[in-house]
Amino acid sequence: MQFVIVTGLSGAGKTQTIRCLEDIGFFCIDNLPPALIPKFAELCYQSKGKIDRIAIVVDIRGRNFFDNIFTGLKSLEDMGLKYEILFLDAQDDVLIKRFKESRRNHPLSSGKRIEDAILEERKRLEDIKSKASHIIDTSRLTVRQLKEEINKIYIMGEKFESLIITVTSFGFKYGIPLDCDLVFDVRFIPNPYYIDELKRQSGIDKEVYDYVFKWDETNKFVEKTTDLLEFLIPNYIKEGKSQLVIGIGCTGGRHRSVAIANRIYENLKNNNHTVLISHRDITKDLAGDGK
């Protein structure tokens, strides 16, 4: 029997997660009081294999009942039933934005600011998070991407990597993205902007991509940068980092940085990392005066 406890921050995506698990064959229960977990597990066990994949959402909505979660989990252990804990997390600013957009109240926000309610919830979830089998930070994930991560864990059985990597291209003329952890400057590479037939295209177009990668320095840069990232990633994971944003910048963010960001993205993806791609400034120079 596969038994998954889904928990985490309010607004971090538990509802979408339980829907994903239901789609792949899990019998799902939302907001079950922890004290009922052992009884429910016993009922499932008595089904004699008819219900063998179970997912239960247990979170702060249970109020004081939630504090009994470790008692419930201890009962599962006493029954000899193995379980996994899937913890959903997100950055505070993302959670605040989601609550404001949905116009829903935080479960702990009675008489409090959302920020204070999130802080209190984090403190109350510290112990359960420390015991989690998997932690997914949904700050940068779309619903589709979250579903892909769930499928990797529970369908494909791939080794789960808690670090979500975003490779983003940008133009220095528009400023460095504030959330970048690592920034690489590729303005040393010959600029396609000065080639008339390439000027209005972008690094996504084959002609520009081929131009950028016809230079030895481009290929050496990508090779060495990928090697550096492969060294850093496991160390970031060991340190507990859940998000890594890699910025690749050129002058306008339309040609060189786009092509190189795409290549680094493909390299990391082929090495089985969870990686996203974005091009912040790719459309900003369409007026024709950028570089």
PDB file of C-alpha atoms in Angstrom:
ATOM      1  CA  MET A   1       0.000   0.000   0.000  1.00  0.00           C
ATOM      2  CA  GLN A   2       1.316   3.456  -0.944  1.00  0.00           C
ATOM      3  CA  PHE A   3       0.285   6.051   1.619  1.00  0.00           C
ATOM      4  CA  VAL A   4       1.055   9.736   0.982  1.00  0.00           C
ATOM      5  CA  ILE A   5       0.479  12.565   3.450  1.00  0.00           C
ATOM      6  CA  VAL A   6       0.159  15.857   1.537  1.00  0.00           C
ATOM      7  CA  THR A   7       0.759  18.967   3.618  1.00  0.00           C
ATOM      8  CA  GLY A   8       2.405  22.384   3.418  1.00  0.00           C
ATOM      9  CA  LEU A   9       1.737  26.093   3.325  1.00  0.00           C
ATOM     10  CA  SER A  10      -1.735  27.429   2.599  1.00  0.00           C
ATOM     11  CA  GLY A  11      -1.769  28.659  -0.991  1.00  0.00           C
ATOM     12  CA  ALA A  12       1.228  26.534  -2.011  1.00  0.00           C
ATOM     13  CA  GLY A  13      -0.764  24.195  -4.260  1.00  0.00           C
ATOM     14  CA  LYS A  14      -2.093  21.333  -2.140  1.00  0.00           C
ATOM     15  CA  THR A  15      -5.466  21.370  -3.911  1.00  0.00           C
ATOM     16  CA  GLN A  16      -3.842  21.086  -7.339  1.00  0.00           C
ATOM     17  CA  THR A  17      -1.518  18.389  -6.025  1.00  0.00           C
ATOM     18  CA  ILE A  18      -4.356  16.237  -4.714  1.00  0.00           C
ATOM     19  CA  ARG A  19      -6.106  16.582  -8.074  1.00  0.00           C
ATOM     20  CA  CYS A  20      -2.946  15.423  -9.840  1.00  0.00           C
ATOM     21  CA  LEU A  21      -2.647  12.433  -7.511  1.00  0.00           C
ATOM     22  CA  GLU A  22      -6.307  11.579  -8.068  1.00  0.00           C
ATOM     23  CA  ASP A  23      -5.746  11.672 -11.837  1.00  0.00           C
ATOM     24  CA  ILE A  24      -3.009   9.036 -11.558  1.00  0.00           C
ATOM     25  CA  GLY A  25      -5.071   6.624  -9.478  1.00  0.00           C
ATOM     26  CA  PHE A  26      -4.734   7.688  -5.859  1.00  0.00           C
ATOM     27  CA  PHE A  27      -7.747   7.534  -3.556  1.00  0.00           C
ATOM     28  CA  CYS A  28      -7.712  11.041  -2.097  1.00  0.00           C
ATOM     29  CA  ILE A  29      -9.129  12.668   1.018  1.00  0.00           C
ATOM     30  CA  ASP A  30      -8.828  16.404   1.640  1.00  0.00           C
ATOM     31  CA  ASN A  31      -8.520  17.933   5.125  1.00  0.00           C
ATOM     32  CA  LEU A  32      -8.757  14.742   7.182  1.00  0.00           C
ATOM     33  CA  PRO A  33      -8.250  15.278  10.940  1.00  0.00           C
ATOM     34  CA  PRO A  34      -4.934  13.586  11.849  1.00  0.00           C
ATOM     35  CA  ALA A  35      -6.570  11.551  14.617  1.00  0.00           C
ATOM     36  CA  LEU A  36      -8.579   9.715  11.932  1.00  0.00           C
ATOM     37  CA  ILE A  37      -5.559   8.772   9.811  1.00  0.00           C
ATOM     38  CA  PRO A  38      -4.959   5.373  11.524  1.00  0.00           C
ATOM     39  CA  LYS A  39      -8.638   4.410  11.295  1.00  0.00           C
ATOM     40  CA  PHE A  40      -8.803   5.388   7.642  1.00  0.00           C
ATOM     41  CA  ALA A  41      -5.596   3.457   6.902  1.00  0.00           C
ATOM     42  CA  GLU A  42      -7.083   0.413   8.613  1.00  0.00           C
ATOM     43  CA  LEU A  43     -10.221   0.613   6.454  1.00  0.00           C
ATOM     44  CA  CYS A  44      -8.084   0.856   3.306  1.00  0.00           C
ATOM     45  CA  TYR A  45      -6.001  -2.121   4.437  1.00  0.00           C
ATOM     46  CA  GLN A  46      -9.188  -4.159   4.900  1.00  0.00           C
ATOM     47  CA  SER A  47     -10.109  -3.538   1.250  1.00  0.00           C
ATOM     48  CA  LYS A  48      -7.631  -6.317   0.398  1.00  0.00           C
ATOM     49  CA  GLY A  49      -5.842  -4.418  -2.342  1.00  0.00           C
ATOM     50  CA  LYS A  50      -8.837  -2.656  -3.859  1.00  0.00           C
ATOM     51  CA  ILE A  51      -7.516   0.609  -2.428  1.00  0.00           C
ATOM     52  CA  ASP A  52      -3.733   0.481  -2.512  1.00  0.00           C
ATOM     53  CA  ARG A  53      -2.742   4.085  -3.336  1.00  0.00           C
ATOM     54  CA  ILE A  54      -3.933   6.667  -0.824  1.00  0.00           C
ATOM     55  CA  ALA A  55      -3.240  10.384  -0.523  1.00  0.00           C
ATOM     56  CA  ILE A  56      -4.494  12.475   2.388  1.00  0.00           C
ATOM     57  CA  VAL A  57      -4.257  16.245   2.744  1.00  0.00           C
ATOM     58  CA  VAL A  58      -3.557  17.279   6.333  1.00  0.00           C
ATOM     59  CA  ASP A  59      -2.900  20.945   7.009  1.00  0.00           C
ATOM     60  CA  ILE A  60      -3.466  23.945   9.207  1.00  0.00           C
ATOM     61  CA  ARG A  61      -7.150  24.113   8.280  1.00  0.00           C
ATOM     62  CA  GLY A  62      -7.586  21.396  10.911  1.00  0.00           C
ATOM     63  CA  ARG A  63      -6.719  24.040  13.529  1.00  0.00           C
ATOM     64  CA  ASN A  64      -6.039  22.357  16.870  1.00  0.00           C
ATOM     65  CA  PHE A  65      -6.612  18.914  15.321  1.00  0.00           C
ATOM     66  CA  PHE A  66      -3.486  19.469  13.214  1.00  0.00           C
ATOM     67  CA  ASP A  67      -1.314  19.387  16.331  1.00  0.00           C
ATOM     68  CA  ASN A  68      -2.133  15.674  16.673  1.00  0.00           C
ATOM     69  CA  ILE A  69      -0.500  14.794  13.352  1.00  0.00           C
ATOM     70  CA  PHE A  70       2.554  13.147  14.898  1.00  0.00           C
ATOM     71  CA  THR A  71       0.327  10.989  17.074  1.00  0.00           C
ATOM     72  CA  GLY A  72      -1.501   9.856  13.959  1.00  0.00           C
ATOM     73  CA  LEU A  73       1.747   9.148  12.105  1.00  0.00           C
ATOM     74  CA  LYS A  74       3.117   7.215  15.095  1.00  0.00           C
ATOM     75  CA  SER A  75       0.021   5.018  14.957  1.00  0.00           C
ATOM     76  CA  LEU A  76       0.766   4.279  11.279  1.00  0.00           C
ATOM     77  CA  GLU A  77       4.293   3.260  12.230  1.00  0.00           C
ATOM     78  CA  ASP A  78       2.965   1.007  15.004  1.00  0.00           C
ATOM     79  CA  MET A  79       0.724  -0.655  12.407  1.00  0.00           C
ATOM     80  CA  GLY A  80       3.821  -1.303  10.266  1.00  0.00           C
ATOM     81  CA  LEU A  81       2.451   0.938   7.513  1.00  0.00           C
ATOM     82  CA  LYS A  82       5.029   2.941   5.589  1.00  0.00           C
ATOM     83  CA  TYR A  83       4.089   6.442   4.489  1.00  0.00           C
ATOM     84  CA  GLU A  84       5.557   9.386   2.598  1.00  0.00           C
ATOM     85  CA  ILE A  85       5.157  13.085   3.353  1.00  0.00           C
ATOM     86  CA  LEU A  86       4.837  15.430   0.362  1.00  0.00           C
ATOM     87  CA  PHE A  87       5.329  19.039   1.491  1.00  0.00           C
ATOM     88  CA  LEU A  88       4.239  21.986  -0.680  1.00  0.00           C
ATOM     89  CA  ASP A  89       6.067  25.267  -0.133  1.00  0.00           C
ATOM     90  CA  ALA A  90       6.289  28.685  -1.803  1.00  0.00           C
ATOM     91  CA  GLN A  91       7.940  32.036  -1.194  1.00  0.00           C
ATOM     92  CA  ASP A  92       6.076  34.477   1.052  1.00  0.00           C
ATOM     93  CA  ASP A  93       5.573  37.117  -1.635  1.00  0.00           C
ATOM     94  CA  VAL A  94       4.099  34.500  -3.970  1.00  0.00           C
ATOM     95  CA  LEU A  95       1.708  33.248  -1.275  1.00  0.00           C
ATOM     96  CA  ILE A  96       0.578  36.793  -0.490  1.00  0.00           C
ATOM     97  CA  LYS A  97      -0.068  37.480  -4.171  1.00  0.00           C
ATOM     98  CA  ARG A  98      -2.077  34.270  -4.537  1.00  0.00           C
ATOM     99  CA  PHE A  99      -4.278  35.095  -1.546  1.00  0.00           C
ATOM    100  CA  LYS A 100      -4.901  38.602  -2.842  1.00  0.00           C
ATOM    101  CA  GLU A 101      -5.739  37.368  -6.333  1.00  0.00           C
ATOM    102  CA  SER A 102      -8.106  34.667  -5.054  1.00  0.00           C
ATOM    103  CA  ARG A 103      -9.587  37.004  -2.418  1.00  0.00           C
ATOM    104  CA  ARG A 104      -9.565  34.149   0.055  1.00  0.00           C
ATOM    105  CA  ASN A 105      -8.577  34.478   3.693  1.00  0.00           C
ATOM    106  CA  HIS A 106      -5.611  32.660   5.138  1.00  0.00           C
ATOM    107  CA  PRO A 107      -6.810  30.021   7.674  1.00  0.00           C
ATOM    108  CA  LEU A 108      -4.857  31.805  10.430  1.00  0.00           C
ATOM    109  CA  SER A 109      -5.545  35.378   9.327  1.00  0.00           C
ATOM    110  CA  SER A 110      -8.380  36.162  11.749  1.00  0.00           C
ATOM    111  CA  GLY A 111      -7.429  39.607  13.034  1.00  0.00           C
ATOM    112  CA  LYS A 112      -3.933  39.320  11.501  1.00  0.00           C
ATOM    113  CA  ARG A 113      -2.105  40.537   8.422  1.00  0.00           C
ATOM    114  CA  ILE A 114      -1.505  37.843   5.784  1.00  0.00           C
ATOM    115  CA  GLU A 115       2.255  38.160   6.330  1.00  0.00           C
ATOM    116  CA  ASP A 116       1.896  37.391  10.039  1.00  0.00           C
ATOM    117  CA  ALA A 117      -0.432  34.460   9.368  1.00  0.00           C
ATOM    118  CA  ILE A 118       2.078  32.936   6.931  1.00  0.00           C
ATOM    119  CA  LEU A 119       4.888  33.375   9.462  1.00  0.00           C
ATOM    120  CA  GLU A 120       2.847  31.624  12.156  1.00  0.00           C
ATOM    121  CA  GLU A 121       1.971  28.806   9.776  1.00  0.00           C
ATOM    122  CA  ARG A 122       5.622  28.302   8.832  1.00  0.00           C
ATOM    123  CA  LYS A 123       6.551  27.947  12.483  1.00  0.00           C
ATOM    124  CA  ARG A 124       3.794  25.411  13.102  1.00  0.00           C
ATOM    125  CA  LEU A 125       4.857  23.384  10.052  1.00  0.00           C
ATOM    126  CA  GLU A 126       8.607  23.321  10.779  1.00  0.00           C
ATOM    127  CA  ASP A 127       8.594  19.870  12.381  1.00  0.00           C
ATOM    128  CA  ILE A 128       6.481  18.169   9.731  1.00  0.00           C
ATOM    129  CA  LYS A 129       8.544  19.778   6.965  1.00  0.00           C
ATOM    130  CA  SER A 130      11.733  18.404   8.511  1.00  0.00           C
ATOM    131  CA  LYS A 131      10.301  14.881   8.120  1.00  0.00           C
ATOM    132  CA  ALA A 132       9.099  15.334   4.540  1.00  0.00           C
ATOM    133  CA  SER A 133      10.052  12.757   1.916  1.00  0.00           C
ATOM    134  CA  HIS A 134       9.638  15.333  -0.855  1.00  0.00           C
ATOM    135  CA  ILE A 135       9.467  19.132  -0.771  1.00  0.00           C
ATOM    136  CA  ILE A 136       8.203  20.995  -3.834  1.00  0.00           C
ATOM    137  CA  ASP A 137       8.538  24.769  -4.004  1.00  0.00           C
ATOM    138  CA  THR A 138       5.735  25.900  -6.298  1.00  0.00           C
ATOM    139  CA  SER A 139       6.753  29.582  -6.448  1.00  0.00           C
ATOM    140  CA  ARG A 140       7.660  29.430 -10.140  1.00  0.00           C
ATOM    141  CA  LEU A 141       5.620  26.422 -11.232  1.00  0.00           C
ATOM    142  CA  THR A 142       2.541  26.530 -13.406  1.00  0.00           C
ATOM    143  CA  VAL A 143      -0.185  23.949 -12.758  1.00  0.00           C
ATOM    144  CA  ARG A 144       1.124  21.938 -15.703  1.00  0.00           C
ATOM    145  CA  GLN A 145       4.670  21.987 -14.377  1.00  0.00           C
ATOM    146  CA  LEU A 146       3.494  20.954 -10.906  1.00  0.00           C
ATOM    147  CA  LYS A 147       1.678  18.027 -12.485  1.00  0.00           C
ATOM    148  CA  GLU A 148       4.875  17.042 -14.285  1.00  0.00           C
ATOM    149  CA  GLU A 149       6.770  17.015 -10.976  1.00  0.00           C
ATOM    150  CA  ILE A 150       4.077  14.881  -9.333  1.00  0.00           C
ATOM    151  CA  ASN A 151       4.185  12.455 -12.258  1.00  0.00           C
ATOM    152  CA  LYS A 152       7.971  12.203 -12.057  1.00  0.00           C
ATOM    153  CA  ILE A 153       7.759  11.127  -8.429  1.00  0.00           C
ATOM    154  CA  TYR A 154       4.703   8.870  -8.433  1.00  0.00           C
ATOM    155  CA  ILE A 155       4.521   7.506 -11.983  1.00  0.00           C
ATOM    156  CA  MET A 156       8.008   7.457 -13.454  1.00  0.00           C
ATOM    157  CA  GLY A 157       9.699   6.855 -10.107  1.00  0.00           C
ATOM    158  CA  GLU A 158      12.501   9.227 -11.012  1.00  0.00           C
ATOM    159  CA  LYS A 159      14.901  10.405  -8.345  1.00  0.00           C
ATOM    160  CA  PHE A 160      13.347  13.550  -6.933  1.00  0.00           C
ATOM    161  CA  GLU A 161      15.436  16.700  -6.949  1.00  0.00           C
ATOM    162  CA  SER A 162      14.013  19.353  -4.664  1.00  0.00           C
ATOM    163  CA  LEU A 163      15.884  22.206  -6.395  1.00  0.00           C
ATOM    164  CA  ILE A 164      13.881  23.968  -9.106  1.00  0.00           C
ATOM    165  CA  ILE A 165      16.175  25.792 -11.539  1.00  0.00           C
ATOM    166  CA  THR A 166      15.113  28.715 -13.700  1.00  0.00           C
ATOM    167  CA  VAL A 167      17.338  29.903 -16.545  1.00  0.00           C
ATOM    168  CA  THR A 168      16.363  33.397 -17.650  1.00  0.00           C
ATOM    169  CA  SER A 169      17.796  35.607 -20.379  1.00  0.00           C
ATOM    170  CA  PHE A 170      17.783  39.370 -19.909  1.00  0.00           C
ATOM    171  CA  GLY A 171      19.225  42.636 -21.207  1.00  0.00           C
ATOM    172  CA  PHE A 172      21.623  44.605 -19.037  1.00  0.00           C
ATOM    173  CA  LYS A 173      20.131  47.826 -20.433  1.00  0.00           C
ATOM    174  CA  TYR A 174      16.917  46.908 -18.579  1.00  0.00           C
ATOM    175  CA  GLY A 175      18.631  45.932 -15.344  1.00  0.00           C
ATOM    176  CA  ILE A 176      19.596  42.616 -13.759  1.00  0.00           C
ATOM    177  CA  PRO A 177      16.579  40.536 -12.589  1.00  0.00           C
ATOM    178  CA  LEU A 178      16.250  41.016  -8.844  1.00  0.00           C
ATOM    179  CA  ASP A 179      15.729  37.331  -8.095  1.00  0.00           C
ATOM    180  CA  CYS A 180      18.874  36.037  -9.835  1.00  0.00           C
ATOM    181  CA  ASP A 181      21.212  33.899  -7.730  1.00  0.00           C
ATOM    182  CA  LEU A 182      23.866  33.637 -10.447  1.00  0.00           C
ATOM    183  CA  VAL A 183      24.468  36.126 -13.287  1.00  0.00           C
ATOM    184  CA  PHE A 184      26.559  35.477 -16.399  1.00  0.00           C
ATOM    185  CA  ASP A 185      27.525  38.259 -18.828  1.00  0.00           C
ATOM    186  CA  VAL A 186      27.728  37.106 -22.473  1.00  0.00           C
ATOM    187  CA  ARG A 187      28.354  40.502 -24.069  1.00  0.00           C
ATOM    188  CA  PHE A 188      31.866  39.336 -25.022  1.00  0.00           C
ATOM    189  CA  ILE A 189      30.353  37.225 -27.814  1.00  0.00           C
ATOM    190  CA  PRO A 190      29.948  38.833 -31.299  1.00  0.00           C
ATOM    191  CA  ASN A 191      26.554  40.516 -31.527  1.00  0.00           C
ATOM    192  CA  PRO A 192      24.009  39.403 -34.196  1.00  0.00           C
ATOM    193  CA  TYR A 193      22.318  42.803 -33.809  1.00  0.00           C
ATOM    194  CA  TYR A 194      24.832  44.275 -36.225  1.00  0.00           C
ATOM    195  CA  ILE A 195      23.946  41.746 -38.954  1.00  0.00           C
ATOM    196  CA  ASP A 196      21.111  43.303 -40.947  1.00  0.00           C
ATOM    197  CA  GLU A 197      19.281  40.055 -41.682  1.00  0.00           C
ATOM    198  CA  LEU A 198      19.501  38.958 -38.016  1.00  0.00           C
ATOM    199  CA  LYS A 199      18.740  42.246 -36.298  1.00  0.00           C
ATOM    200  CA  ARG A 200      14.951  41.785 -36.170  1.00  0.00           C
ATOM    201  CA  GLN A 201      15.138  38.111 -35.242  1.00  0.00           C
ATOM    202  CA  SER A 202      15.819  36.629 -31.789  1.00  0.00           C
ATOM    203  CA  GLY A 203      17.960  33.906 -30.259  1.00  0.00           C
ATOM    204  CA  ILE A 204      15.060  31.498 -30.673  1.00  0.00           C
ATOM    205  CA  ASP A 205      15.378  31.730 -34.460  1.00  0.00           C
ATOM    206  CA  LYS A 206      17.724  29.189 -36.025  1.00  0.00           C
ATOM    207  CA  GLU A 207      19.707  31.777 -37.994  1.00  0.00           C
ATOM    208  CA  VAL A 208      20.562  33.759 -34.865  1.00  0.00           C
ATOM    209  CA  TYR A 209      21.181  30.628 -32.797  1.00  0.00           C
ATOM    210  CA  ASP A 210      23.595  29.276 -35.411  1.00  0.00           C
ATOM    211  CA  TYR A 211      25.400  32.618 -35.604  1.00  0.00           C
ATOM    212  CA  VAL A 212      25.864  32.785 -31.822  1.00  0.00           C
ATOM    213  CA  PHE A 213      27.172  29.218 -31.655  1.00  0.00           C
ATOM    214  CA  LYS A 214      29.527  29.409 -34.610  1.00  0.00           C
ATOM    215  CA  TRP A 215      32.094  31.047 -32.303  1.00  0.00           C
ATOM    216  CA  ASP A 216      34.441  28.854 -30.284  1.00  0.00           C
ATOM    217  CA  GLU A 217      34.166  31.147 -27.269  1.00  0.00           C
ATOM    218  CA  THR A 218      30.384  30.589 -27.127  1.00  0.00           C
ATOM    219  CA  ASN A 219      30.715  26.823 -27.028  1.00  0.00           C
ATOM    220  CA  LYS A 220      33.532  26.927 -24.490  1.00  0.00           C
ATOM    221  CA  PHE A 221      31.520  29.314 -22.309  1.00  0.00           C
ATOM    222  CA  VAL A 222      28.476  27.028 -22.304  1.00  0.00           C
ATOM    223  CA  GLU A 223      30.627  23.959 -21.628  1.00  0.00           C
ATOM    224  CA  LYS A 224      32.432  25.558 -18.688  1.00  0.00           C
ATOM    225  CA  THR A 225      29.256  27.138 -17.292  1.00  0.00           C
ATOM    226  CA  THR A 226      27.421  23.814 -17.429  1.00  0.00           C
ATOM    227  CA  ASP A 227      30.321  22.131 -15.620  1.00  0.00           C
ATOM    228  CA  LEU A 228      30.223  24.824 -12.939  1.00  0.00           C
ATOM    229  CA  LEU A 229      26.466  24.423 -12.495  1.00  0.00           C
ATOM    230  CA  GLU A 230      26.773  20.649 -12.228  1.00  0.00           C
ATOM    231  CA  PHE A 231      29.253  21.201  -9.402  1.00  0.00           C
ATOM    232  CA  LEU A 232      27.064  23.777  -7.656  1.00  0.00           C
ATOM    233  CA  ILE A 233      23.655  22.103  -7.928  1.00  0.00           C
ATOM    234  CA  PRO A 234      24.252  19.129  -5.579  1.00  0.00           C
ATOM    235  CA  ASN A 235      25.873  21.480  -3.080  1.00  0.00           C
ATOM    236  CA  TYR A 236      22.886  23.831  -3.216  1.00  0.00           C
ATOM    237  CA  ILE A 237      20.590  20.849  -2.659  1.00  0.00           C
ATOM    238  CA  LYS A 238      22.688  19.708   0.291  1.00  0.00           C
ATOM    239  CA  GLU A 239      22.434  23.209   1.752  1.00  0.00           C
ATOM    240  CA  GLY A 240      18.626  23.046   1.462  1.00  0.00           C
ATOM    241  CA  LYS A 241      18.136  25.528  -1.370  1.00  0.00           C
ATOM    242  CA  SER A 242      14.846  24.985  -3.204  1.00  0.00           C
ATOM    243  CA  GLN A 243      15.068  27.644  -5.967  1.00  0.00           C
ATOM    244  CA  LEU A 244      18.008  28.591  -8.190  1.00  0.00           C
ATOM    245  CA  VAL A 245      17.658  31.418 -10.722  1.00  0.00           C
ATOM    246  CA  ILE A 246      20.414  31.687 -13.329  1.00  0.00           C
ATOM    247  CA  GLY A 247      20.567  34.923 -15.308  1.00  0.00           C
ATOM    248  CA  ILE A 248      22.199  35.066 -18.756  1.00  0.00           C
ATOM    249  CA  GLY A 249      22.595  38.662 -19.881  1.00  0.00           C
ATOM    250  CA  CYS A 250      23.544  40.474 -23.065  1.00  0.00           C
ATOM    251  CA  THR A 251      22.944  44.100 -24.013  1.00  0.00           C
ATOM    252  CA  GLY A 252      19.267  43.990 -25.008  1.00  0.00           C
ATOM    253  CA  GLY A 253      18.255  40.471 -23.975  1.00  0.00           C
ATOM    254  CA  ARG A 254      17.087  39.457 -27.457  1.00  0.00           C
ATOM    255  CA  HIS A 255      19.875  37.632 -29.297  1.00  0.00           C
ATOM    256  CA  ARG A 256      22.940  36.205 -27.529  1.00  0.00           C
ATOM    257  CA  SER A 257      21.480  35.713 -24.062  1.00  0.00           C
ATOM    258  CA  VAL A 258      18.376  33.987 -25.451  1.00  0.00           C
ATOM    259  CA  ALA A 259      20.330  31.491 -27.551  1.00  0.00           C
ATOM    260  CA  ILE A 260      22.776  30.695 -24.753  1.00  0.00           C
ATOM    261  CA  ALA A 261      20.058  30.443 -22.082  1.00  0.00           C
ATOM    262  CA  ASN A 262      18.236  27.933 -24.280  1.00  0.00           C
ATOM    263  CA  ARG A 263      21.375  25.806 -24.685  1.00  0.00           C
ATOM    264  CA  ILE A 264      22.125  25.809 -20.937  1.00  0.00           C
ATOM    265  CA  TYR A 265      18.478  24.952 -20.247  1.00  0.00           C
ATOM    266  CA  GLU A 266      18.697  21.964 -22.610  1.00  0.00           C
ATOM    267  CA  ASN A 267      21.959  20.792 -21.036  1.00  0.00           C
ATOM    268  CA  LEU A 268      20.513  20.872 -17.522  1.00  0.00           C
ATOM    269  CA  LYS A 269      17.269  19.247 -18.648  1.00  0.00           C
ATOM    270  CA  ASN A 270      19.183  16.444 -20.360  1.00  0.00           C
ATOM    271  CA  ASN A 271      21.027  15.892 -17.069  1.00  0.00           C
ATOM    272  CA  ASN A 272      17.643  15.242 -15.396  1.00  0.00           C
ATOM    273  CA  HIS A 273      17.358  18.463 -13.423  1.00  0.00           C
ATOM    274  CA  THR A 274      14.038  20.219 -12.836  1.00  0.00           C
ATOM    275  CA  VAL A 275      14.556  23.304 -14.961  1.00  0.00           C
ATOM    276  CA  LEU A 276      12.416  26.123 -16.368  1.00  0.00           C
ATOM    277  CA  ILE A 277      13.243  28.687 -19.048  1.00  0.00           C
ATOM    278  CA  SER A 278      12.191  32.317 -19.447  1.00  0.00           C
ATOM    279  CA  HIS A 279      13.215  35.236 -21.676  1.00  0.00           C
ATOM    280  CA  ARG A 280      12.457  38.443 -19.832  1.00  0.00           C
ATOM    281  CA  ASP A 281      13.381  41.042 -22.439  1.00  0.00           C
ATOM    282  CA  ILE A 282      13.065  39.174 -25.735  1.00  0.00           C
ATOM    283  CA  THR A 283      10.325  41.479 -27.098  1.00  0.00           C
ATOM    284  CA  LYS A 284      11.573  44.808 -25.762  1.00  0.00           C
ATOM    285  CA  ASP A 285      13.856  45.709 -28.677  1.00  0.00           C
ATOM    286  CA  LEU A 286      11.302  45.219 -31.438  1.00  0.00           C
ATOM    287  CA  ALA A 287      11.339  48.974 -32.034  1.00  0.00           C
ATOM    288  CA  GLY A 288      14.760  48.422 -33.542  1.00  0.00           C
ATOM    289  CA  ASP A 289      17.035  50.530 -31.354  1.00  0.00           C
ATOM    290  CA  GLY A 290      18.273  47.840 -28.951  1.00  0.00           C
ATOM    291  CA  LYS A 291      21.401  45.701 -29.093  1.00  0.00           C
TER     292      LYS A 291
END
